[in-house]
Amino acid sequence: MRKLLFQSLFRLPLTEPAPLPDDAALRELATAVGDVARRRLGRSLSIREVDAGSCNGCELEIHALSNAYYDVERFGLRFVASPRHADVLMVTGPVTKNMREALLRTYDATPNPKWVVAVGDCARDGGCFAGSYAVVGGVSEVIPVDLHISGCPPAPLAMLRGLLALLEHVDSATVAP
Ligand code: SF4
């Protein structure tokens, strides 16, 4: 025991060093998403995350967008608690039969114009859960999807790239007040 305590006093931490906070790619992407949102919508982009049955791997990456490193709120992207305040629904997971109705209600409760982003391989076509008796399938089996972001799970930067592509292709006529 004494040996262990002694060793722990001098052993270096096993964790990897944190990435630098001024990551250029992150800053560039997140700023671009925030700017395009303000140009197209006239305000910040509000996102509601919906877990339709995922393993939570995709949620971990989505939550990372709000952590101290990514902190996308400083660029004008907000995660909101209600679909009534959302512009974008980010949906993860294969849609389970138990979540089908909840996903439909969430979609109906989101005001127009709205966009749906299916995040992760499971959201595309059921992924590794496809064919399960408990699963309906990909998100597009239940609601219309505007963009798929592949990956298992996709990295936060891939999600920002997807949001940017989505906003850049949004027809400005569809967001006119
Ligand atoms: S895509 Fe991968 S991480 Fe995301 S819900 Fe499916 S299995 Fe989990």
Short mmCIF file of C-alpha atoms and ligand atoms in Angstrom, two decimals:
data_model
loop_
_atom_site.label_atom_id
_atom_site.label_comp_id
_atom_site.label_asym_id
_atom_site.label_seq_id
_atom_site.Cartn_x
_atom_site.Cartn_y
_atom_site.Cartn_z
CA MET A 1 0.00 0.00 0.00
CA ARG A 2 2.79 2.37 0.92
CA LYS A 3 4.54 1.51 -2.35
CA LEU A 4 1.37 2.27 -4.31
CA LEU A 5 0.94 5.64 -2.62
CA PHE A 6 4.56 6.48 -3.26
CA GLN A 7 4.27 5.55 -6.94
CA SER A 8 1.12 7.61 -7.42
CA LEU A 9 2.95 10.68 -6.12
CA PHE A 10 5.45 10.56 -8.96
CA ARG A 11 3.66 8.84 -11.83
CA LEU A 12 2.57 11.11 -14.65
CA PRO A 13 -1.16 11.22 -15.50
CA LEU A 14 -2.29 8.61 -18.04
CA THR A 15 -4.75 10.91 -19.78
CA GLU A 16 -3.99 12.47 -23.17
CA PRO A 17 -3.29 16.20 -23.23
CA ALA A 18 -6.36 18.27 -24.04
CA PRO A 19 -6.54 19.69 -27.59
CA LEU A 20 -5.71 23.36 -27.95
CA PRO A 21 -8.76 25.55 -27.39
CA ASP A 22 -8.14 27.59 -30.54
CA ASP A 23 -8.57 24.76 -33.03
CA ALA A 24 -8.68 26.51 -36.39
CA ALA A 25 -11.02 24.06 -38.16
CA LEU A 26 -13.58 24.21 -35.36
CA ARG A 27 -13.54 27.99 -35.23
CA GLU A 28 -13.85 28.30 -38.99
CA LEU A 29 -16.68 25.78 -39.31
CA ALA A 30 -18.71 26.92 -36.32
CA THR A 31 -18.35 30.58 -37.32
CA ALA A 32 -19.52 29.71 -40.84
CA VAL A 33 -22.56 27.82 -39.52
CA GLY A 34 -23.46 30.71 -37.19
CA ASP A 35 -23.05 33.30 -39.98
CA VAL A 36 -25.09 31.34 -42.53
CA ALA A 37 -27.84 30.79 -39.93
CA ARG A 38 -28.03 34.51 -39.21
CA ARG A 39 -28.06 35.31 -42.92
CA ARG A 40 -30.72 32.73 -43.80
CA LEU A 41 -32.86 32.82 -40.67
CA GLY A 42 -32.05 36.27 -39.33
CA ARG A 43 -31.13 34.76 -35.95
CA SER A 44 -29.21 31.95 -34.27
CA LEU A 45 -29.89 28.35 -35.17
CA SER A 46 -31.88 26.37 -32.57
CA ILE A 47 -31.44 22.62 -32.47
CA ARG A 48 -33.54 20.02 -30.68
CA GLU A 49 -31.89 16.65 -30.25
CA VAL A 50 -34.14 13.59 -30.40
CA ASP A 51 -32.94 10.16 -29.35
CA ALA A 52 -35.21 7.79 -31.25
CA GLY A 53 -33.53 4.68 -29.87
CA SER A 54 -29.78 5.09 -30.16
CA CYS A 55 -27.08 3.35 -28.10
CA ASN A 56 -26.13 6.85 -26.81
CA GLY A 57 -22.86 6.89 -28.73
CA CYS A 58 -24.22 9.55 -31.06
CA GLU A 59 -25.55 11.52 -28.06
CA LEU A 60 -22.07 11.65 -26.54
CA GLU A 61 -20.76 13.30 -29.70
CA ILE A 62 -23.71 15.68 -29.95
CA HIS A 63 -23.28 16.65 -26.29
CA ALA A 64 -19.62 17.30 -27.02
CA LEU A 65 -20.72 20.23 -29.19
CA SER A 66 -21.76 21.98 -25.96
CA ASN A 67 -18.73 21.08 -23.86
CA ALA A 68 -15.98 23.47 -22.87
CA TYR A 69 -13.87 22.61 -25.93
CA TYR A 70 -16.43 22.91 -28.75
CA ASP A 71 -18.77 25.33 -26.96
CA VAL A 72 -20.75 26.02 -30.16
CA GLU A 73 -23.10 28.37 -28.35
CA ARG A 74 -20.46 31.07 -28.62
CA PHE A 75 -20.92 30.87 -32.42
CA GLY A 76 -24.70 31.23 -32.23
CA LEU A 77 -25.84 27.59 -32.26
CA ARG A 78 -28.20 26.67 -29.45
CA PHE A 79 -29.61 23.39 -28.21
CA VAL A 80 -33.16 23.94 -27.03
CA ALA A 81 -35.35 21.89 -24.71
CA SER A 82 -38.56 22.10 -26.73
CA PRO A 83 -39.27 21.30 -30.38
CA ARG A 84 -41.48 24.40 -30.42
CA HIS A 85 -38.32 26.53 -30.24
CA ALA A 86 -36.32 24.50 -32.77
CA ASP A 87 -35.31 25.03 -36.40
CA VAL A 88 -33.48 21.73 -36.73
CA LEU A 89 -34.26 18.31 -35.31
CA MET A 90 -31.12 16.20 -34.91
CA VAL A 91 -32.39 12.64 -34.68
CA THR A 92 -30.19 9.73 -33.60
CA GLY A 93 -30.56 5.99 -33.57
CA PRO A 94 -32.72 3.56 -35.39
CA VAL A 95 -36.33 4.51 -34.72
CA THR A 96 -37.62 2.00 -32.23
CA LYS A 97 -41.28 1.03 -32.29
CA ASN A 98 -41.67 2.61 -28.85
CA MET A 99 -40.25 5.93 -30.06
CA ARG A 100 -42.07 6.17 -33.39
CA GLU A 101 -45.08 8.06 -32.02
CA ALA A 102 -42.88 10.38 -29.92
CA LEU A 103 -40.77 11.22 -32.99
CA LEU A 104 -43.88 11.98 -35.04
CA ARG A 105 -45.27 14.24 -32.31
CA THR A 106 -41.94 16.03 -31.95
CA TYR A 107 -41.86 16.63 -35.72
CA ASP A 108 -45.42 17.94 -35.70
CA ALA A 109 -44.65 20.23 -32.76
CA THR A 110 -41.69 21.86 -34.55
CA PRO A 111 -42.73 25.04 -36.37
CA ASN A 112 -42.03 25.56 -40.08
CA PRO A 113 -39.58 26.05 -41.61
CA LYS A 114 -37.89 23.02 -40.06
CA TRP A 115 -35.18 20.65 -41.11
CA VAL A 116 -34.43 17.13 -40.00
CA VAL A 117 -30.88 15.85 -39.72
CA ALA A 118 -30.45 12.10 -39.21
CA VAL A 119 -27.24 11.63 -37.23
CA GLY A 120 -25.31 8.36 -37.42
CA ASP A 121 -25.48 5.16 -39.41
CA CYS A 122 -28.44 3.85 -37.39
CA ALA A 123 -30.49 6.94 -38.22
CA ARG A 124 -29.82 6.35 -41.91
CA ASP A 125 -31.11 2.79 -42.22
CA GLY A 126 -31.21 1.16 -38.79
CA GLY A 127 -27.46 0.43 -38.84
CA CYS A 128 -26.46 -2.56 -36.74
CA PHE A 129 -30.02 -2.71 -35.33
CA ALA A 130 -31.68 -3.08 -38.75
CA GLY A 131 -34.05 -6.01 -38.85
CA SER A 132 -34.62 -6.09 -35.10
CA TYR A 133 -38.20 -6.83 -34.06
CA ALA A 134 -38.09 -3.64 -31.95
CA VAL A 135 -37.01 -1.28 -34.72
CA VAL A 136 -39.02 0.51 -37.41
CA GLY A 137 -35.88 1.43 -39.41
CA GLY A 138 -34.09 4.65 -40.31
CA VAL A 139 -35.52 8.08 -39.48
CA SER A 140 -36.81 8.57 -43.04
CA GLU A 141 -39.20 5.66 -42.47
CA VAL A 142 -41.10 7.93 -40.08
CA ILE A 143 -40.46 11.58 -40.96
CA PRO A 144 -38.88 13.39 -43.96
CA VAL A 145 -35.10 13.76 -43.62
CA ASP A 146 -33.18 16.67 -45.15
CA LEU A 147 -29.67 15.45 -44.40
CA HIS A 148 -27.94 12.27 -43.29
CA ILE A 149 -24.65 12.47 -41.41
CA SER A 150 -22.86 9.13 -41.55
CA GLY A 151 -20.61 7.66 -38.90
CA CYS A 152 -20.81 5.39 -35.91
CA PRO A 153 -20.84 7.81 -34.27
CA PRO A 154 -20.05 10.87 -36.41
CA ALA A 155 -17.53 13.29 -34.91
CA PRO A 156 -18.68 16.74 -33.78
CA LEU A 157 -16.86 18.41 -36.68
CA ALA A 158 -18.72 16.16 -39.14
CA MET A 159 -21.98 17.37 -37.60
CA LEU A 160 -20.94 21.00 -38.00
CA ARG A 161 -19.97 20.32 -41.62
CA GLY A 162 -23.40 18.74 -42.17
CA LEU A 163 -25.23 21.70 -40.61
CA LEU A 164 -23.26 24.10 -42.77
CA ALA A 165 -24.08 22.13 -45.94
CA LEU A 166 -27.73 22.03 -44.93
CA LEU A 167 -28.00 25.76 -44.30
CA GLU A 168 -26.13 26.63 -47.48
CA HIS A 169 -28.64 24.64 -49.50
CA VAL A 170 -31.69 26.01 -47.74
CA ASP A 171 -33.78 27.89 -50.24
CA SER A 172 -34.08 31.41 -48.86
CA ALA A 173 -37.72 31.50 -50.08
CA THR A 174 -38.58 28.78 -47.58
CA VAL A 175 -37.38 30.87 -44.65
CA ALA A 176 -38.86 34.21 -45.62
CA PRO A 177 -40.84 35.58 -42.65
S1 SF4 B 1 -24.62 5.05 -35.24
FE1 SF4 B 1 -23.28 3.92 -33.83
S2 SF4 B 1 -23.04 5.31 -32.07
FE2 SF4 B 1 -24.84 6.04 -33.23
S3 SF4 B 1 -26.62 5.02 -32.28
FE3 SF4 B 1 -25.92 3.69 -33.97
S4 SF4 B 1 -24.53 2.21 -33.02
FE4 SF4 B 1 -24.77 3.93 -31.59
#
